[in-house]
PDB file of C-alpha atoms in Angstrom:
ATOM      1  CA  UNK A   1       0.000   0.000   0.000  1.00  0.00           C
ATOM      2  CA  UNK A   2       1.138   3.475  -0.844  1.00  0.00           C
ATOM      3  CA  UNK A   3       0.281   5.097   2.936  1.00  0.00           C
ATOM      4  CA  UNK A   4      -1.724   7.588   3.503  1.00  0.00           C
ATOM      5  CA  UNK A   5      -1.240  10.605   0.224  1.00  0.00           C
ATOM      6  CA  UNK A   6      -1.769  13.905   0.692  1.00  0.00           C
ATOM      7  CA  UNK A   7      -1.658  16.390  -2.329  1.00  0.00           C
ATOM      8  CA  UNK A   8      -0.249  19.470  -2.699  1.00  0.00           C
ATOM      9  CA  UNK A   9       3.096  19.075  -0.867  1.00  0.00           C
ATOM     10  CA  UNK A  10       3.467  23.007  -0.622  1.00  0.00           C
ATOM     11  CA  UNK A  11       0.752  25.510  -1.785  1.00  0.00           C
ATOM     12  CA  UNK A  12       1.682  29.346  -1.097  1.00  0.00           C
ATOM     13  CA  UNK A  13      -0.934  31.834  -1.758  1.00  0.00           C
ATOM     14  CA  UNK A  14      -2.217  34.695  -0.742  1.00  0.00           C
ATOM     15  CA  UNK A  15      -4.744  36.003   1.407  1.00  0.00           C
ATOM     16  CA  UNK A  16      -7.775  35.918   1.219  1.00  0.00           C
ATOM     17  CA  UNK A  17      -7.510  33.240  -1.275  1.00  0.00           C
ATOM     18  CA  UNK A  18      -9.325  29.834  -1.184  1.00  0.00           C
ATOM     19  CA  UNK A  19      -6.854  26.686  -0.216  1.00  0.00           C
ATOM     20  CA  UNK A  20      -8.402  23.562  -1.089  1.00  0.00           C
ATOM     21  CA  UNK A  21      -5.728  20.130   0.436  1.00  0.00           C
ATOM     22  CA  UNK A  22      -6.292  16.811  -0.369  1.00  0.00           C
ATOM     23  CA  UNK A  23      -5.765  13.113   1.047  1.00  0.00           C
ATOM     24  CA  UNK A  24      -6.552   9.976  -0.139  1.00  0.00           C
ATOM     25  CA  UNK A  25      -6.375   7.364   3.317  1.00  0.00           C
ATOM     26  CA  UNK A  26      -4.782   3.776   3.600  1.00  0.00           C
ATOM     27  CA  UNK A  27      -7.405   1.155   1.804  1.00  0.00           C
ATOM     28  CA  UNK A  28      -9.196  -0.396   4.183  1.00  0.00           C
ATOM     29  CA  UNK A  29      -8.532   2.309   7.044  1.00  0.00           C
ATOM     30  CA  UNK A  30     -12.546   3.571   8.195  1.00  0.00           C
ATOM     31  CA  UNK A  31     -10.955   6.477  10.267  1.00  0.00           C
ATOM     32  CA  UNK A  32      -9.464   9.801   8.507  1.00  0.00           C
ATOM     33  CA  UNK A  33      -8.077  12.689  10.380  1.00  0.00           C
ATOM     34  CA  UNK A  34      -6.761  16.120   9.853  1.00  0.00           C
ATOM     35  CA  UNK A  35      -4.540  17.563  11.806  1.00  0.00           C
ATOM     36  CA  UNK A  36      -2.601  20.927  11.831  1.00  0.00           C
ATOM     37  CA  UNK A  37       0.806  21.266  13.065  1.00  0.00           C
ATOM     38  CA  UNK A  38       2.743  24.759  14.301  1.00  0.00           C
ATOM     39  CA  UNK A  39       5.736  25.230  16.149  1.00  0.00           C
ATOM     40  CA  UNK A  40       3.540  26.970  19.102  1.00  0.00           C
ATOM     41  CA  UNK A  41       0.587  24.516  19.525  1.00  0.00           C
ATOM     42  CA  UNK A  42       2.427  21.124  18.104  1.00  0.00           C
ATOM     43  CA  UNK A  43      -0.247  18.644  17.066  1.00  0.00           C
ATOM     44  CA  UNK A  44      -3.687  20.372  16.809  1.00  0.00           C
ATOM     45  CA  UNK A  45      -7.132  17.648  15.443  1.00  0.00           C
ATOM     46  CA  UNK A  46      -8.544  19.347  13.273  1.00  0.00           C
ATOM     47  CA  UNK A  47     -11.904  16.529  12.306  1.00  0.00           C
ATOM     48  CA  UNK A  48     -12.149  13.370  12.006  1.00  0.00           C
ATOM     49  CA  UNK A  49     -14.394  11.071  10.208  1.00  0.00           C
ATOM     50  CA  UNK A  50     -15.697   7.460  10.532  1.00  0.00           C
ATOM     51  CA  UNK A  51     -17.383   5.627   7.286  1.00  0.00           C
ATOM     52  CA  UNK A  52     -17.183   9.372   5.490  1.00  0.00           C
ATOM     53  CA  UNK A  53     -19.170  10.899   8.291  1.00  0.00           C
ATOM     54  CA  UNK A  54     -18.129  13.927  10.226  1.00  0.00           C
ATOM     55  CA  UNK A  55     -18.137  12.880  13.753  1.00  0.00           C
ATOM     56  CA  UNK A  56     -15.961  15.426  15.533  1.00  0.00           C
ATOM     57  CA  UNK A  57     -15.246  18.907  13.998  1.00  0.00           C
ATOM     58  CA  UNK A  58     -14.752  20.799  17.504  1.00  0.00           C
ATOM     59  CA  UNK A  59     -11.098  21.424  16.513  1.00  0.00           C
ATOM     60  CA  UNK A  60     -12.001  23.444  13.126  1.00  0.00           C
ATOM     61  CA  UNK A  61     -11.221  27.064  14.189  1.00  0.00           C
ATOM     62  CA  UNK A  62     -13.335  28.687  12.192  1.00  0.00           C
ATOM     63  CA  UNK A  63     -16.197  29.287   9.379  1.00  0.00           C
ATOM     64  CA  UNK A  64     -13.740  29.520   6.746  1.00  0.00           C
ATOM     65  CA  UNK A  65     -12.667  25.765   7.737  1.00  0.00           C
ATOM     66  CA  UNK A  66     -14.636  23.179   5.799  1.00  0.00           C
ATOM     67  CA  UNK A  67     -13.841  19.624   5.608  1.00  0.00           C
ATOM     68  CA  UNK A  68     -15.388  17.004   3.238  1.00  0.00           C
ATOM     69  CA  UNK A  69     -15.357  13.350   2.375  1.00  0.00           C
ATOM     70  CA  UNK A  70     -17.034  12.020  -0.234  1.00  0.00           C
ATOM     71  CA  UNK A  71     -16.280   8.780  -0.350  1.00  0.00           C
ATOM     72  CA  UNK A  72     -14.030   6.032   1.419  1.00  0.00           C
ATOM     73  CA  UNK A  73     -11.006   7.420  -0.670  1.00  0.00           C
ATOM     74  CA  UNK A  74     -10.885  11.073  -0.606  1.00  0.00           C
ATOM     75  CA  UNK A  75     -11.106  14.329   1.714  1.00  0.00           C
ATOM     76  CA  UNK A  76     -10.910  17.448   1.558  1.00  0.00           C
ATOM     77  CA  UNK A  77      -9.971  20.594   3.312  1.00  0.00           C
ATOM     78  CA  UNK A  78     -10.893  23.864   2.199  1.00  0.00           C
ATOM     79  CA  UNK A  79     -10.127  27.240   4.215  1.00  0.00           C
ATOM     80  CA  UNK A  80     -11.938  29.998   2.312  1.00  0.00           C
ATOM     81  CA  UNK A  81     -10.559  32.757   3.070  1.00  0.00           C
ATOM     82  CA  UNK A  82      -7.307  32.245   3.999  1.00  0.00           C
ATOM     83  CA  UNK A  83      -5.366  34.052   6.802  1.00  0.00           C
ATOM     84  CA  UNK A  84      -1.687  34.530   7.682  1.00  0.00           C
ATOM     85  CA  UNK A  85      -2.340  32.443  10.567  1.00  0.00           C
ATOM     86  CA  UNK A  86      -3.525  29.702   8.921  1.00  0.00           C
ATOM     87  CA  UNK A  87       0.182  29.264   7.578  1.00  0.00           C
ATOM     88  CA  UNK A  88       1.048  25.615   8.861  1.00  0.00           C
ATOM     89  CA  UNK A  89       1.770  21.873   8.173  1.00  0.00           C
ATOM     90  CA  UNK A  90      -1.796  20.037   7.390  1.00  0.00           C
ATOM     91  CA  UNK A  91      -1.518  16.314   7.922  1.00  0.00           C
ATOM     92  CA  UNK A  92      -3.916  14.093   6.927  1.00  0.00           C
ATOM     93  CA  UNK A  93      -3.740  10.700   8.793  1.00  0.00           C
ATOM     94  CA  UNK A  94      -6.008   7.676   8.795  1.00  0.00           C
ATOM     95  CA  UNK A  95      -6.923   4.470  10.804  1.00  0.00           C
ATOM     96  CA  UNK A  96      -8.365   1.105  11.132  1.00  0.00           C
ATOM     97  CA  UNK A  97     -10.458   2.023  14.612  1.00  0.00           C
ATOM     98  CA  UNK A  98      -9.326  -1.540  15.566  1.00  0.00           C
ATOM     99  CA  UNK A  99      -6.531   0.562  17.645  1.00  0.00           C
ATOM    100  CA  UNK A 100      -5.340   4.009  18.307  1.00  0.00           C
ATOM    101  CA  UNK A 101      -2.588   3.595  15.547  1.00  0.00           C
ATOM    102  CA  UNK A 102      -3.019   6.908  13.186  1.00  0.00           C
ATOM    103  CA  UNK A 103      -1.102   6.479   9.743  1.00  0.00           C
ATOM    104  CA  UNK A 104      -0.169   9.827   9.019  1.00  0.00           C
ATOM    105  CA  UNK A 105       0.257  11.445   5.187  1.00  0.00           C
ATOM    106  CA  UNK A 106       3.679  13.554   4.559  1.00  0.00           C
ATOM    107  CA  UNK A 107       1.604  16.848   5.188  1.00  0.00           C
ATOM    108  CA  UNK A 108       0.574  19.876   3.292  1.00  0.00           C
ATOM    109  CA  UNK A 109       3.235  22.944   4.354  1.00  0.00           C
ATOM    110  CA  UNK A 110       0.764  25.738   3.869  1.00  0.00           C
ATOM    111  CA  UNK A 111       2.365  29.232   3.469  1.00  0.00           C
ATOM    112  CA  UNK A 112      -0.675  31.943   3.389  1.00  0.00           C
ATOM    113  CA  UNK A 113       1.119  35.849   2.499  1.00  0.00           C
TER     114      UNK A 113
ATOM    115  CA  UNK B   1      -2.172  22.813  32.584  1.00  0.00           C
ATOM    116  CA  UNK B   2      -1.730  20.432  29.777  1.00  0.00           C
ATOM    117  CA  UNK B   3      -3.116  16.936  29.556  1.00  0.00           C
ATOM    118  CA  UNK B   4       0.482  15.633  28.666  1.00  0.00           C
ATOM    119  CA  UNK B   5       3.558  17.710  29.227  1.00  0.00           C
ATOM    120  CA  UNK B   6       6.708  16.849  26.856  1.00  0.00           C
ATOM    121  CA  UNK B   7      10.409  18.624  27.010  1.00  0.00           C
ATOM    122  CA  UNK B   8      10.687  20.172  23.823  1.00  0.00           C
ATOM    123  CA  UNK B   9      14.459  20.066  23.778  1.00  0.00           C
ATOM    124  CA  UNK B  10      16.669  20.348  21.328  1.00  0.00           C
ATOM    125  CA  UNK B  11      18.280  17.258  23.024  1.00  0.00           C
ATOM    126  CA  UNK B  12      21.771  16.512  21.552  1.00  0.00           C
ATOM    127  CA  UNK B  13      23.700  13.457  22.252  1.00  0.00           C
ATOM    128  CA  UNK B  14      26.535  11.606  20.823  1.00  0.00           C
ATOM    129  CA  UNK B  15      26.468   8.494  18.943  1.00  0.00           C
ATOM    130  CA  UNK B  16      25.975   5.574  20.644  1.00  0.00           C
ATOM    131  CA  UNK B  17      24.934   7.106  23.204  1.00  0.00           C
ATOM    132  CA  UNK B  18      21.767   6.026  25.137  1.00  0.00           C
ATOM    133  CA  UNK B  19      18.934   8.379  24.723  1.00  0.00           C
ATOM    134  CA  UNK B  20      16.065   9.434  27.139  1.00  0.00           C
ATOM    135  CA  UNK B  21      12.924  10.724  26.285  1.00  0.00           C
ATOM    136  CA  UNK B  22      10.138  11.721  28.243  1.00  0.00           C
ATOM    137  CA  UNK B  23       6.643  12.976  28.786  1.00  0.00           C
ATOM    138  CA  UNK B  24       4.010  13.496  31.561  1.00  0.00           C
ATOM    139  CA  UNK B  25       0.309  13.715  31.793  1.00  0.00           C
ATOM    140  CA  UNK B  26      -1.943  14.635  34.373  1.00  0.00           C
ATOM    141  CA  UNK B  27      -5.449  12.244  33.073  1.00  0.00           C
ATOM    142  CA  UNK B  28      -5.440   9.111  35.213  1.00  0.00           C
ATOM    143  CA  UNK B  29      -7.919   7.486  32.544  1.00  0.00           C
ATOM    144  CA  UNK B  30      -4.735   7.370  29.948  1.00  0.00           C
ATOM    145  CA  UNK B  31      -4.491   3.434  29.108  1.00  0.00           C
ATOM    146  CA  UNK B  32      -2.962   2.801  25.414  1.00  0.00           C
ATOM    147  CA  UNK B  33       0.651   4.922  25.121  1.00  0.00           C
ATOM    148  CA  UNK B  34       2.526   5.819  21.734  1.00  0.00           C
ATOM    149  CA  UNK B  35       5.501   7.333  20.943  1.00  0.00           C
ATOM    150  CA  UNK B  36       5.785   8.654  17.429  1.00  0.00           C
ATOM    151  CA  UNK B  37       8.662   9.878  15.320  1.00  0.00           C
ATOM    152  CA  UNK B  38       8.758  12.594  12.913  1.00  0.00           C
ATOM    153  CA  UNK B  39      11.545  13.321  10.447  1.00  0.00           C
ATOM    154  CA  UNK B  40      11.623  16.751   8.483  1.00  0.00           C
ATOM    155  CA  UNK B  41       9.292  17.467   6.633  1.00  0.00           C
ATOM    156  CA  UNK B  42       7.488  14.339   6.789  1.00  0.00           C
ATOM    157  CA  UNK B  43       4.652  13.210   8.785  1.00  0.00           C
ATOM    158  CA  UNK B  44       4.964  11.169  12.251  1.00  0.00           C
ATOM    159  CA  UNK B  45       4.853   7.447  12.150  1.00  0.00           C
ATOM    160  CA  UNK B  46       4.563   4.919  14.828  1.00  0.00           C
ATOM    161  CA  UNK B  47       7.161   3.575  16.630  1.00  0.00           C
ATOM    162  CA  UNK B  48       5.987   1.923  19.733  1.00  0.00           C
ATOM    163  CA  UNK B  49       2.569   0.755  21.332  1.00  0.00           C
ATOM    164  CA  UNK B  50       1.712   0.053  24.640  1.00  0.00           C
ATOM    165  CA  UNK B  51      -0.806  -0.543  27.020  1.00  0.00           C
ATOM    166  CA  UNK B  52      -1.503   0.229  30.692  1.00  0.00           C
ATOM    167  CA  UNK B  53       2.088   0.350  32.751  1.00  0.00           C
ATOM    168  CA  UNK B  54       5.494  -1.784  32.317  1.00  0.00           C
ATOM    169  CA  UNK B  55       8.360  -2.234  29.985  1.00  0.00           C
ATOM    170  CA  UNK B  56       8.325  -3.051  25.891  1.00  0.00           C
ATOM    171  CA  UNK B  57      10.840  -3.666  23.506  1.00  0.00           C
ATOM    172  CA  UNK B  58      11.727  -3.401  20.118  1.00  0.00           C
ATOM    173  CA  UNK B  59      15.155  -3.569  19.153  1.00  0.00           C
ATOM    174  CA  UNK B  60      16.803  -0.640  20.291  1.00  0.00           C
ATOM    175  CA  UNK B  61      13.981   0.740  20.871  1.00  0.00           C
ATOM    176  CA  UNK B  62      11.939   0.364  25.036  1.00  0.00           C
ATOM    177  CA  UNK B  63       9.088   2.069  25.890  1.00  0.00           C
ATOM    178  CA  UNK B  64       8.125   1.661  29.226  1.00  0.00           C
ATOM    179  CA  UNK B  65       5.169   3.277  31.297  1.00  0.00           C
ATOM    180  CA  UNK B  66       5.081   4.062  34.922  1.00  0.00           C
ATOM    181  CA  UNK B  67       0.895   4.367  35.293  1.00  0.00           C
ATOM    182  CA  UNK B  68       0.991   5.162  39.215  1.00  0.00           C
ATOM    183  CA  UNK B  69       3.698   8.445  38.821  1.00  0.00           C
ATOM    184  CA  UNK B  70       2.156   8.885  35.178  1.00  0.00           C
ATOM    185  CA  UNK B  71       5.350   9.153  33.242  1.00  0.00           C
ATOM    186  CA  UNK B  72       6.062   7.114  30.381  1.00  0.00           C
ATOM    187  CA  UNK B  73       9.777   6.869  28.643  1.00  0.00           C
ATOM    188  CA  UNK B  74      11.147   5.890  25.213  1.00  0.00           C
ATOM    189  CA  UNK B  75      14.876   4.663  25.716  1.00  0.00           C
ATOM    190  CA  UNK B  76      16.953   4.475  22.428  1.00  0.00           C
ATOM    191  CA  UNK B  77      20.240   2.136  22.719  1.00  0.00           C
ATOM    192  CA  UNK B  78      23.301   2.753  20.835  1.00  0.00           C
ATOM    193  CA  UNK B  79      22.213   5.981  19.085  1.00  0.00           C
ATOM    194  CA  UNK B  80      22.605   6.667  15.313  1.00  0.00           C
ATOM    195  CA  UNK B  81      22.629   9.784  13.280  1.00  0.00           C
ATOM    196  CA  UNK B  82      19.194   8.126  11.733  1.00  0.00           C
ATOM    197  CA  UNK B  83      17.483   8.712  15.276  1.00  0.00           C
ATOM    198  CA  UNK B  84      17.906  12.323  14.813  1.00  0.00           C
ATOM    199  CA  UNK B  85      14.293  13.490  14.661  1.00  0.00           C
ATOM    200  CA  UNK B  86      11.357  14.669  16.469  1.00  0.00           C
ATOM    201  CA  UNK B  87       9.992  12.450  18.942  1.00  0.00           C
ATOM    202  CA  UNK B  88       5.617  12.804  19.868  1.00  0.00           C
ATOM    203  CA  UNK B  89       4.643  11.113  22.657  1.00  0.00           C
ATOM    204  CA  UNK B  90       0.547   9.705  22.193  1.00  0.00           C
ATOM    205  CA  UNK B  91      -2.298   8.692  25.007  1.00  0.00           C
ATOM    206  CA  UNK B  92      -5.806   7.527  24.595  1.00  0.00           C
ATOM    207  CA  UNK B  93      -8.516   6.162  26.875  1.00  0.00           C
ATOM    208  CA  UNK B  94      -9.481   3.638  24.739  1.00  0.00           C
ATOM    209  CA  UNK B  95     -12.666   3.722  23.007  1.00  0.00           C
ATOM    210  CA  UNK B  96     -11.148   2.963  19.555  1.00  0.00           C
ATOM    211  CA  UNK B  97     -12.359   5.460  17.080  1.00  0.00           C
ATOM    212  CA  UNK B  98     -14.163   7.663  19.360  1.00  0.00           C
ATOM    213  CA  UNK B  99     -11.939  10.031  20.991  1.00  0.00           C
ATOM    214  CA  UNK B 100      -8.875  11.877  20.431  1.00  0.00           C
ATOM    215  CA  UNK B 101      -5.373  10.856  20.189  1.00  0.00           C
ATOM    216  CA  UNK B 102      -3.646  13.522  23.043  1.00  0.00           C
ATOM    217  CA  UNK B 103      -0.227  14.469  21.636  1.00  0.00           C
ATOM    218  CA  UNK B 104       2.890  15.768  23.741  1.00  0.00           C
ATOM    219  CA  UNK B 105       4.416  19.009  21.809  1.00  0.00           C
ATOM    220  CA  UNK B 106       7.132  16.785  20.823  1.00  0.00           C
ATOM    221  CA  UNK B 107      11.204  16.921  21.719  1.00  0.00           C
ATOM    222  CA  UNK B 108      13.806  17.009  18.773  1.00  0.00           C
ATOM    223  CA  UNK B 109      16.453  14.985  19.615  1.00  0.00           C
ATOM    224  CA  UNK B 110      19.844  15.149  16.884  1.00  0.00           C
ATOM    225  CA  UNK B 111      22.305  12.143  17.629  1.00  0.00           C
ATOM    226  CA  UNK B 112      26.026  13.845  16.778  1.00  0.00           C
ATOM    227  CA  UNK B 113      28.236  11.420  14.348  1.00  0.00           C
TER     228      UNK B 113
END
């Protein structure tokens, strides 16, 4: 299996701008996460879904955070509009939910100007 | 106060050294324990898995957890340059799939040739 992919590798753009990252999870995996990741706050959950339903989005900051996925083999995360402070490493990870093992993707390095 | 407390470092040792990482966390109800390791610019992946309190190994590699003064370790044995990295420490209740993974901030650790 390929692991967990996450498309773009590096998106700079500018803000107010719509970002739209992507992640295709492990076959097989029912679990997919986002996560962001800062120097300041380290790991941050973002959402998480089971079977392509949203089941906890209490870590989306704000309104211009949407998350999507619509179907077993592809997500979404859109931030519309983007801030300066939205400038981070996205990961998307996935998982079984036989166990608390997370299979994380190489990450999105978001740079928002 | 934070749920689980990590040294950020940077931690610096020579090679072949033995290396001690560590973390803290304040919620009793902590049962399944992960330490996860994150090179540059990619995302974290797994290391070691444990549950509830005592020693495992994996090569070089021992966790051990210490439930009662809730501190858990990861020990690295004869330390290569390839250990230099980022090092997360991970808790969970249990309750596979329904809860949140609790990440430390994470300590970089660079093993000097």
């Amino acid at each position: 299996d390929a692991g967990v992919i996450q498309s773009p590798r590096h998106e700079v753009t500018e803000m107010g701008q719509e970002v739209t990252l992507r992640c295709k999870p492990i076959s097989g995996h029912d679990y997919l996460f986002w996560y962001r990741q800062t120097m300041m706050r380290g790991l941050e959950l973002l959402i998480y879904f089971n079977n392509n339903v949203p089941i906890d989005d209490s870590g989306m900051p704000e309104d211009r955070f949407s998350a999507k996925m619509p179907n077993a083999s592809f997500s979404t995360l859109k931030i519309q509009p983007s801030e300066p402070r939205d400038s981070a490493v996205y990961f998307c990870a996935s998982s079984t939910g036989v166990d608390e093992k997370l299979f994380f993707g190489s990450g999105t390095q978001l740079s928002v100007l | 106060q934070k749920e689980v407390e990590q040294d950020p470092g940077p931690l610096s040792v020579p090679e072949g050294a033995i290396v001690s990482l560590n973390c803290t966390y304040s919620n009793s109800a902590f049962q399944y324990f992960m330490w996860y390791r994150q090179y540059s610019r990619k995302g974290p992946e797994l290391l070691m898995y444990t549950y509830s309190s005592g020693n495992k190994e994996d090569g070089r590699f021992t966790a051990q957890v210490d439930k009662s003064s809730k501190y858990i370790s990861l020990f690295i044995r004869d330390s290569q340059p390839s250990d230099s990295a980022t090092y997360l420490c991970a808790m969970a209740r249990g309750n596979f799939g329904n809860e949140k993974l609790t990440f430390g901030t994470g300590t970089r650790l660079t093993i000097i040739p």
